[in-house]
XYZ file of N, CA and C in Angstrom:
669
model
N 89.422 97.464 112.890
C 90.262 98.628 113.181
C 89.435 99.838 113.619
N 88.236 99.977 113.039
C 87.376 101.103 113.362
C 86.155 100.686 114.178
N 86.115 99.430 114.617
C 84.995 98.957 115.415
C 83.715 98.772 114.629
N 83.841 98.437 113.353
C 82.667 98.317 112.478
C 82.456 96.892 111.967
N 83.109 95.920 112.573
C 83.111 94.559 112.045
C 81.719 93.957 111.899
N 80.824 94.215 112.821
C 79.517 93.557 112.829
C 78.412 94.407 112.218
N 78.774 95.499 111.568
C 77.773 96.405 111.008
C 77.725 96.299 109.489
N 76.566 96.598 108.932
C 76.376 96.603 107.486
C 75.847 97.970 107.062
N 76.347 98.520 105.957
C 75.844 99.818 105.503
C 74.418 99.701 104.977
N 73.659 100.773 105.122
C 72.289 100.808 104.620
C 72.267 101.308 103.176
N 71.157 100.999 102.476
C 70.954 101.422 101.095
C 69.768 102.377 101.067
N 69.911 103.533 100.398
C 68.798 104.477 100.364
C 67.821 104.129 99.240
N 66.797 104.947 99.056
C 65.745 104.665 98.072
C 66.257 104.686 96.636
N 67.404 105.327 96.410
C 67.990 105.386 95.070
C 69.081 104.337 94.888
N 69.108 103.367 95.790
C 70.068 102.265 95.757
C 71.513 102.747 95.900
N 71.673 103.832 96.638
C 73.012 104.317 96.959
C 73.407 103.845 98.350
N 74.696 103.625 98.529
C 75.196 103.083 99.792
C 75.481 104.217 100.772
N 74.986 104.054 101.989
C 75.265 105.017 103.057
C 76.463 104.504 103.851
N 77.600 105.186 103.802
C 78.806 104.666 104.462
C 78.644 104.615 105.975
N 79.350 103.671 106.582
C 79.373 103.592 108.036
C 80.267 104.705 108.584
N 80.000 105.122 109.805
C 80.782 106.198 110.413
C 81.291 105.759 111.779
N 82.567 106.005 112.015
C 83.171 105.687 113.301
C 84.155 106.795 113.665
N 84.022 107.336 114.859
C 84.890 108.416 115.328
C 84.907 109.597 114.351
N 83.749 109.842 113.717
C 83.632 110.964 112.795
C 84.201 110.709 111.416
N 84.635 109.477 111.150
C 85.235 109.127 109.861
C 84.286 108.223 109.091
N 83.955 108.602 107.858
C 83.119 107.765 107.012
C 83.968 106.639 106.422
N 83.466 105.422 106.515
C 84.235 104.246 106.083
C 83.393 103.384 105.143
N 84.038 102.845 104.115
C 83.351 101.925 103.219
C 84.359 100.919 102.687
N 83.916 99.668 102.611
C 84.776 98.585 102.137
C 83.887 97.498 101.561
N 84.405 96.774 100.576
C 83.650 95.632 100.052
C 83.476 94.577 101.139
N 84.361 94.603 102.138
C 84.234 93.667 103.244
C 82.952 93.866 104.037
N 82.384 95.085 103.979
C 81.120 95.342 104.670
C 79.932 94.718 103.946
N 80.113 94.396 102.664
C 78.993 93.958 101.836
C 78.924 92.449 101.658
N 79.941 91.733 102.109
C 79.949 90.277 101.981
C 80.088 89.655 103.361
N 79.728 88.388 103.459
C 79.852 87.680 104.728
C 81.315 87.559 105.117
N 81.602 87.758 106.381
C 82.993 87.775 106.851
C 83.711 86.448 106.627
N 82.960 85.340 106.542
C 83.579 84.032 106.342
C 83.619 83.602 104.884
N 83.104 84.459 103.982
C 83.045 84.100 102.563
C 84.339 84.492 101.858
N 84.775 83.618 100.969
C 85.936 83.932 100.133
C 85.457 84.685 98.902
N 86.043 85.844 98.637
C 85.666 86.656 97.487
C 86.618 86.354 96.343
N 86.096 85.706 95.290
C 86.906 85.345 94.131
C 86.366 86.126 92.934
N 87.044 87.195 92.588
C 86.587 88.071 91.509
C 87.660 88.186 90.436
N 87.196 88.256 89.189
C 88.107 88.536 88.085
C 88.269 90.042 87.929
N 89.168 90.439 87.028
C 89.522 91.847 86.887
C 88.351 92.780 86.690
N 87.420 92.444 85.764
C 86.290 93.321 85.481
C 85.367 93.450 86.684
N 85.202 92.365 87.438
C 84.349 92.409 88.627
C 84.979 93.293 89.701
N 86.285 93.205 89.822
C 86.981 94.039 90.795
C 86.830 95.509 90.431
N 86.997 95.825 89.150
C 86.881 97.213 88.717
C 85.464 97.741 88.914
N 84.471 96.871 88.678
C 83.083 97.270 88.911
C 82.850 97.590 90.393
N 83.443 96.780 91.260
C 83.307 97.010 92.700
C 83.973 98.317 93.109
N 85.125 98.601 92.542
C 85.825 99.852 92.854
C 84.990 101.050 92.412
N 84.432 100.975 91.216
C 83.594 102.064 90.722
C 82.364 102.257 91.610
N 81.823 101.135 92.116
C 80.670 101.223 93.003
C 81.037 101.959 94.290
N 82.195 101.633 94.837
C 82.621 102.287 96.072
C 82.854 103.781 95.866
N 83.282 104.156 94.672
C 83.567 105.566 94.400
C 82.315 106.346 94.015
N 81.478 105.751 93.175
C 80.381 106.501 92.558
C 79.022 106.277 93.207
N 78.822 105.154 93.884
C 77.497 104.837 94.406
C 77.415 104.924 95.930
N 78.416 105.501 96.538
C 78.407 105.725 97.985
C 78.124 107.204 98.242
N 77.231 107.486 99.184
C 76.899 108.872 99.512
C 77.977 109.419 100.450
N 79.070 109.867 99.863
C 80.173 110.356 100.676
C 79.867 111.714 101.290
N 79.134 112.550 100.559
C 78.870 113.894 101.069
C 80.135 114.740 101.054
N 80.109 115.922 101.664
C 81.301 116.781 101.707
C 82.433 116.107 102.490
N 83.606 116.068 101.898
C 84.772 115.455 102.543
C 85.953 116.413 102.477
N 86.771 116.391 103.514
C 88.040 117.122 103.458
C 89.048 116.315 102.650
N 89.117 115.023 102.931
C 90.042 114.133 102.227
C 89.406 112.755 102.082
N 89.508 112.176 100.900
C 89.082 110.794 100.687
C 90.341 109.936 100.602
N 90.500 109.028 101.544
C 91.668 108.148 101.593
C 91.290 106.794 101.013
N 92.040 106.332 100.026
C 91.814 105.026 99.413
C 92.993 104.126 99.768
N 92.708 103.055 100.486
C 93.745 102.103 100.887
C 93.856 101.046 99.797
N 94.957 101.056 99.064
C 95.138 100.125 97.953
C 96.162 99.049 98.308
N 95.978 97.842 97.786
C 97.005 96.816 97.975
C 98.229 97.148 97.144
N 99.388 96.572 97.493
C 100.586 96.837 96.694
C 100.470 96.191 95.316
N 101.230 96.707 94.385
C 101.251 96.094 93.065
C 100.962 97.089 91.964
N 100.906 96.572 90.744
C 100.679 97.393 89.555
C 99.572 96.775 88.713
N 98.533 96.258 89.370
C 97.466 95.558 88.669
C 96.396 96.477 88.111
N 95.281 95.868 87.670
C 94.201 96.614 87.020
C 93.593 97.666 87.944
N 93.428 97.316 89.224
C 92.794 98.252 90.150
C 93.633 99.523 90.287
N 94.902 99.359 90.560
C 95.775 100.523 90.736
C 95.838 101.362 89.456
N 96.000 100.676 88.330
C 96.120 101.388 87.056
C 94.841 102.149 86.727
N 93.690 101.515 86.903
C 92.418 102.157 86.589
C 92.155 103.350 87.500
N 92.451 103.202 88.789
C 92.258 104.325 89.714
C 93.108 105.522 89.310
N 94.362 105.248 88.982
C 95.270 106.335 88.619
C 94.831 107.037 87.328
N 94.204 106.288 86.428
C 93.818 106.850 85.140
C 92.445 107.511 85.171
N 91.581 107.112 86.087
C 90.186 107.571 86.064
C 89.774 108.418 87.259
N 90.610 108.503 88.270
C 90.276 109.272 89.467
C 91.317 110.385 89.638
N 90.873 111.612 89.870
C 91.831 112.716 90.059
C 92.536 112.616 91.412
N 93.585 111.833 91.459
C 94.309 111.603 92.710
C 95.223 112.788 92.998
N 95.051 113.362 94.175
C 95.857 114.525 94.539
C 97.260 114.115 94.962
N 97.382 112.957 95.581
C 98.699 112.515 96.012
C 98.648 111.123 96.605
N 99.800 110.471 96.630
C 99.907 109.093 97.112
C 100.964 109.026 98.217
N 100.638 108.285 99.261
C 101.609 107.965 100.312
C 101.974 106.498 100.161
N 103.234 106.214 99.959
C 103.722 104.852 99.783
C 104.010 104.231 101.141
N 103.425 103.071 101.397
C 103.669 102.372 102.664
C 104.401 101.071 102.366
N 105.486 100.836 103.077
C 106.270 99.621 102.873
C 106.793 99.115 104.206
N 107.224 97.883 104.214
C 107.987 97.353 105.342
C 109.439 97.221 104.899
N 110.384 97.042 105.808
C 111.795 97.147 105.440
C 112.363 95.987 104.616
N 111.667 94.848 104.543
C 112.237 93.683 103.861
C 112.504 93.973 102.385
N 113.548 93.354 101.852
C 113.930 93.559 100.451
C 112.805 93.160 99.505
N 112.121 92.053 99.786
C 111.023 91.620 98.924
C 109.919 92.664 98.884
N 109.592 93.225 100.042
C 108.533 94.240 100.116
C 108.932 95.503 99.369
N 110.152 95.963 99.563
C 110.572 97.198 98.910
C 110.714 97.011 97.398
N 111.017 95.795 96.949
C 111.102 95.533 95.504
C 109.730 95.687 94.860
N 108.698 95.126 95.483
C 107.327 95.285 94.980
C 106.917 96.748 95.014
N 107.268 97.417 96.098
C 106.894 98.821 96.245
C 107.562 99.684 95.186
N 108.808 99.370 94.858
C 109.537 100.158 93.867
C 108.844 100.105 92.503
N 108.296 98.935 92.148
C 107.578 98.818 90.876
C 106.313 99.678 90.890
N 105.633 99.709 92.032
C 104.458 100.564 92.153
C 104.802 102.033 92.016
N 105.919 102.440 92.615
C 106.371 103.827 92.510
C 106.663 104.185 91.057
N 107.300 103.273 90.337
C 107.620 103.528 88.936
C 106.355 103.709 88.109
N 105.321 102.909 88.402
C 104.043 103.048 87.692
C 103.439 104.424 87.953
N 103.447 104.848 89.216
C 102.880 106.149 89.569
C 103.633 107.283 88.884
N 104.948 107.174 88.828
C 105.739 108.205 88.162
C 105.436 108.236 86.670
N 105.274 107.063 86.069
C 104.955 106.992 84.637
C 103.624 107.664 84.341
N 102.661 107.525 85.268
C 101.334 108.112 85.092
C 101.240 109.538 85.631
N 102.380 110.084 86.072
C 102.442 111.462 86.586
C 101.529 111.690 87.792
N 101.442 110.690 88.657
C 100.665 110.820 89.887
C 101.595 111.348 90.989
N 101.243 112.435 91.643
C 102.121 112.987 92.697
C 102.318 111.987 93.837
N 103.550 111.835 94.279
C 103.875 110.951 95.397
C 104.422 111.810 96.528
N 103.769 111.771 97.676
C 104.191 112.606 98.790
C 105.451 112.067 99.449
N 105.571 110.754 99.538
C 106.737 110.181 100.199
C 106.455 108.765 100.673
N 107.369 108.257 101.480
C 107.346 106.866 101.927
C 107.107 106.792 103.429
N 106.255 105.866 103.833
C 106.076 105.540 105.241
C 106.571 104.110 105.444
N 107.491 103.941 106.368
C 108.012 102.610 106.658
C 107.311 102.050 107.892
N 106.684 100.908 107.723
C 105.979 100.255 108.820
C 106.840 99.116 109.375
N 106.684 98.816 110.645
C 107.435 97.731 111.314
C 108.942 97.948 111.222
N 109.348 99.200 111.382
C 110.774 99.534 111.300
C 111.586 98.816 112.365
N 111.028 98.736 113.571
C 111.761 98.139 114.677
C 110.782 97.730 115.778
N 111.307 96.995 116.716
C 110.532 96.653 117.912
C 111.152 97.362 119.100
N 110.302 98.040 119.882
C 110.779 98.739 121.072
C 110.357 97.935 122.293
N 111.326 97.465 123.040
C 111.033 96.644 124.215
C 110.253 97.455 125.252
N 109.075 96.987 125.655
C 108.290 97.739 126.636
C 108.920 97.742 128.027
N 109.845 96.793 128.276
C 110.466 96.710 129.605
C 111.654 97.653 129.751
N 112.530 97.639 128.739
C 113.756 98.435 128.862
C 113.866 99.564 127.842
N 112.978 99.572 126.830
C 113.007 100.637 125.839
C 114.044 100.449 124.749
N 114.674 99.254 124.694
C 115.700 99.009 123.669
C 115.064 98.910 122.291
N 115.699 99.534 121.277
C 115.198 99.511 119.910
C 115.884 98.369 119.147
N 115.080 97.449 118.592
C 115.631 96.308 117.876
C 115.072 96.255 116.459
N 115.893 96.591 115.443
C 115.447 96.427 114.054
C 115.244 94.934 113.762
N 114.147 94.597 113.097
C 113.840 93.191 112.871
C 113.976 92.768 111.414
N 113.686 93.671 110.483
C 113.630 93.268 109.080
C 114.441 94.218 108.204
N 115.100 93.674 107.203
C 115.608 94.447 106.082
C 116.669 95.481 106.371
N 117.319 95.423 107.533
C 118.360 96.394 107.838
C 119.731 95.873 107.414
N 120.553 96.769 106.870
C 121.898 96.418 106.454
C 122.903 97.314 107.175
N 124.074 96.766 107.407
C 125.114 97.518 108.100
C 125.558 98.726 107.278
N 125.677 99.866 107.941
C 126.174 101.080 107.305
C 127.313 101.657 108.136
N 128.079 100.773 108.724
C 129.148 101.182 109.611
C 129.171 100.270 110.820
N 130.126 100.453 111.687
C 130.259 99.559 112.845
C 129.091 99.647 113.822
N 128.423 100.797 113.883
C 127.364 100.970 114.880
C 126.052 101.481 114.283
N 125.904 101.427 112.974
C 124.681 101.950 112.362
C 124.191 101.013 111.261
N 122.901 101.082 110.996
C 122.288 100.281 109.936
C 121.387 101.170 109.090
N 121.091 100.700 107.895
C 120.183 101.394 106.980
C 119.016 100.468 106.705
N 117.805 100.972 106.854
C 116.621 100.144 106.670
C 116.232 100.074 105.202
N 115.323 99.140 104.896
C 114.832 99.008 103.531
C 114.140 100.265 103.047
N 113.412 100.942 103.955
C 112.753 102.192 103.578
C 113.734 103.265 103.169
N 114.869 103.340 103.868
C 115.910 104.315 103.522
C 116.507 104.010 102.154
N 116.754 102.723 101.882
C 117.314 102.349 100.580
C 116.322 102.637 99.462
N 115.039 102.391 99.733
C 114.005 102.683 98.738
C 113.923 104.184 98.468
N 114.000 104.977 99.519
C 113.962 106.430 99.370
C 115.135 106.929 98.537
N 116.313 106.385 98.803
C 117.501 106.793 98.044
C 117.373 106.414 96.576
N 116.827 105.227 96.310
C 116.710 104.743 94.934
C 115.662 105.509 94.131
N 114.637 106.008 94.804
C 113.518 106.649 94.094
C 113.508 108.167 94.211
N 114.356 108.709 95.090
C 114.380 110.149 95.276
C 113.212 110.696 96.068
N 112.544 109.830 96.843
C 111.397 110.245 97.645
C 111.802 110.390 99.109
N 111.148 111.280 99.837
C 111.455 111.422 101.266
C 110.772 110.336 102.093
N 111.368 110.002 103.221
C 110.714 109.130 104.200
C 109.917 110.032 105.141
N 108.600 109.889 105.113
C 107.734 110.763 105.908
C 107.655 110.320 107.360
N 107.711 109.007 107.597
C 107.579 108.497 108.967
C 108.052 107.055 109.012
N 108.486 106.643 110.206
C 108.860 105.246 110.459
C 108.096 104.791 111.702
N 107.309 103.726 111.543
C 106.478 103.243 112.647
C 107.033 101.943 113.203
N 107.225 101.875 114.509
C 107.705 100.638 115.132
C 106.569 99.639 115.307
N 106.932 98.394 115.587
C 105.937 97.408 116.014
C 105.568 97.761 117.450
N 104.314 98.092 117.653
C 103.893 98.620 118.949
C 102.693 97.827 119.472
N 102.852 97.085 120.571
C 101.730 96.290 121.104
C 100.493 97.129 121.409
N 100.686 98.359 121.854
C 99.549 99.219 122.182
C 98.734 99.549 120.932
N 99.436 99.772 119.821
C 98.758 100.063 118.556
C 97.972 98.845 118.079
N 98.572 97.657 118.199
C 97.908 96.424 117.772
C 96.652 96.185 118.607
N 96.762 96.338 119.907
C 95.615 96.129 120.787
C 94.516 97.145 120.510
N 94.910 98.376 120.245
C 93.939 99.417 119.958
C 93.176 99.112 118.670
N 93.901 98.677 117.637
C 93.266 98.346 116.361
C 92.340 97.142 116.502
N 92.789 96.124 117.209
C 91.955 94.929 117.409
C 90.674 95.259 118.171
N 90.756 96.244 119.058
C 89.584 96.641 119.846
C 88.673 97.607 119.084
N 89.113 98.025 117.885
C 88.313 98.958 117.103
C 88.331 100.369 117.636
N 89.407 100.719 118.342
C 89.534 102.055 118.922
C 90.844 102.681 118.431
N 90.773 103.649 117.523
C 91.984 104.264 116.982
C 92.910 104.789 118.078
N 94.192 104.556 117.899
C 95.179 104.971 118.896
C 95.154 106.475 119.136
N 94.790 107.241 118.117
C 94.756 108.693 118.272
C 93.665 109.146 119.242
N 92.744 108.237 119.578
C 91.729 108.542 120.579
C 92.079 107.920 121.931
N 92.747 106.778 121.907
C 93.055 106.099 123.166
C 94.365 106.556 123.777
N 95.356 106.871 122.929
C 96.668 107.289 123.454
C 97.324 108.277 122.494
N 96.745 109.454 122.320
C 97.265 110.411 121.335
C 98.657 110.934 121.659
N 99.043 110.896 122.930
C 100.351 111.416 123.310
C 101.426 110.336 123.378
N 101.092 109.119 122.988
C 102.083 108.047 122.977
C 103.092 108.297 121.861
N 104.168 107.519 121.851
C 105.202 107.686 120.834
C 104.607 107.528 119.429
N 103.820 106.462 119.244
C 103.229 106.228 117.928
C 102.169 107.279 117.620
N 101.432 107.709 118.635
C 100.453 108.771 118.431
C 101.105 110.045 117.918
N 102.242 110.384 118.483
C 102.986 111.566 118.028
C 103.492 111.387 116.597
N 103.883 110.175 116.255
C 104.309 109.892 114.884
C 103.166 110.110 113.900
N 101.961 109.673 114.272
C 100.793 109.887 113.424
C 100.525 111.383 113.236
N 100.658 112.143 114.302
C 100.471 113.595 114.220
C 101.457 114.217 113.239
N 102.723 113.822 113.354
C 103.757 114.362 112.479
C 103.498 113.971 111.023
N 103.049 112.718 110.812
C 102.754 112.263 109.451
C 101.594 113.072 108.870
N 100.564 113.303 109.679
C 99.413 114.086 109.213
C 99.848 115.492 108.801
N 100.744 116.090 109.576
C 101.231 117.423 109.241
C 101.973 117.407 107.908
N 102.789 116.362 107.687
C 103.512 116.223 106.412
C 102.533 116.138 105.251
N 101.500 115.310 105.411
C 100.551 115.084 104.317
C 99.761 116.356 104.015
N 99.322 117.058 105.053
C 98.580 118.302 104.847
C 99.454 119.327 104.125
N 100.720 119.395 104.499
C 101.635 120.316 103.829
C 101.780 119.948 102.354
N 101.903 118.647 102.067
C 102.022 118.183 100.681
C 100.744 118.477 99.903
N 99.583 118.287 100.540
C 98.312 118.592 99.886
C 98.237 120.066 99.506
N 98.597 120.914 100.436
C 98.548 122.352 100.174
C 99.494 122.750 99.043
N 100.670 122.132 99.008
C 101.626 122.423 97.938
C 101.086 121.962 96.591
N 100.422 120.792 96.576
C 99.866 120.265 95.334
C 98.764 121.171 94.813
N 97.878 121.627 95.724
C 96.795 122.535 95.323
C 97.368 123.833 94.782
N 98.384 124.371 95.455
C 99.012 125.631 95.015
C 99.630 125.459 93.628
N 100.319 124.329 93.401
C 100.942 124.075 92.103
C 99.893 123.947 91.012
N 98.790 123.252 91.321
C 97.718 123.061 90.340
C 97.079 124.386 89.961
N 96.790 125.210 90.969
C 96.176 126.507 90.706
C 97.116 127.413 89.916
N 98.411 127.359 90.242
C 99.393 128.185 89.526
C 99.471 127.772 88.061
N 99.406 126.448 87.811
C 99.468 125.950 86.439
C 98.244 126.393 85.645
N 97.054 126.361 86.291
C 95.834 126.785 85.609
C 95.873 128.276 85.297
N 96.369 129.075 86.248
C 96.432 130.515 86.022
C 97.418 130.856 84.915
N 98.516 130.085 84.849
C 99.527 130.322 83.824
C 98.993 129.996 82.437
N 98.245 128.868 82.364
C 97.714 128.458 81.066
C 96.507 129.308 80.653
């Protein structure tokens, strides 16, 4: 996705990991440290050790935002991160299918139980837009909401959890090709439909971050 498939991070004299950089973004993944054809079979404690290594032993340097891409679920990794890392906010990503939104709903409940701020929901693969005629075709998880309208799984999840839908991303061949080529769409086609969606999502997240910081500072001043 970032054009870093064939690169390996370097280790400094203090055995700290130097993250790879692409398009000005520092990137680190356990996938960079193992052979691409190797199957990684780790138990819970090994996974947690790897997560701690990525957080504590990588020379991140000054960052505006550290984004952690987590798998769905309510397992040890998610729970430990929420309990041990000062997470400013979470963006929930789901696809419209009922099975996907059911798993996502359990994750949302865990985050709420742990008092982790949730910015909102992003629905991926909402629809397919025909490149020839521009027709919008919902593919997954949509239910009839009248003779001419449907409600997606992301909308139902938002209603059930009281969270806003921040963005809906279509299946876009240009985005897929851009990711496969290791060239972010925001650099190759920033003015495309999906590029504009990314811009709008970024604005939402920055606004949520600022609100969270303001709330935190207000609480500290009050106490």
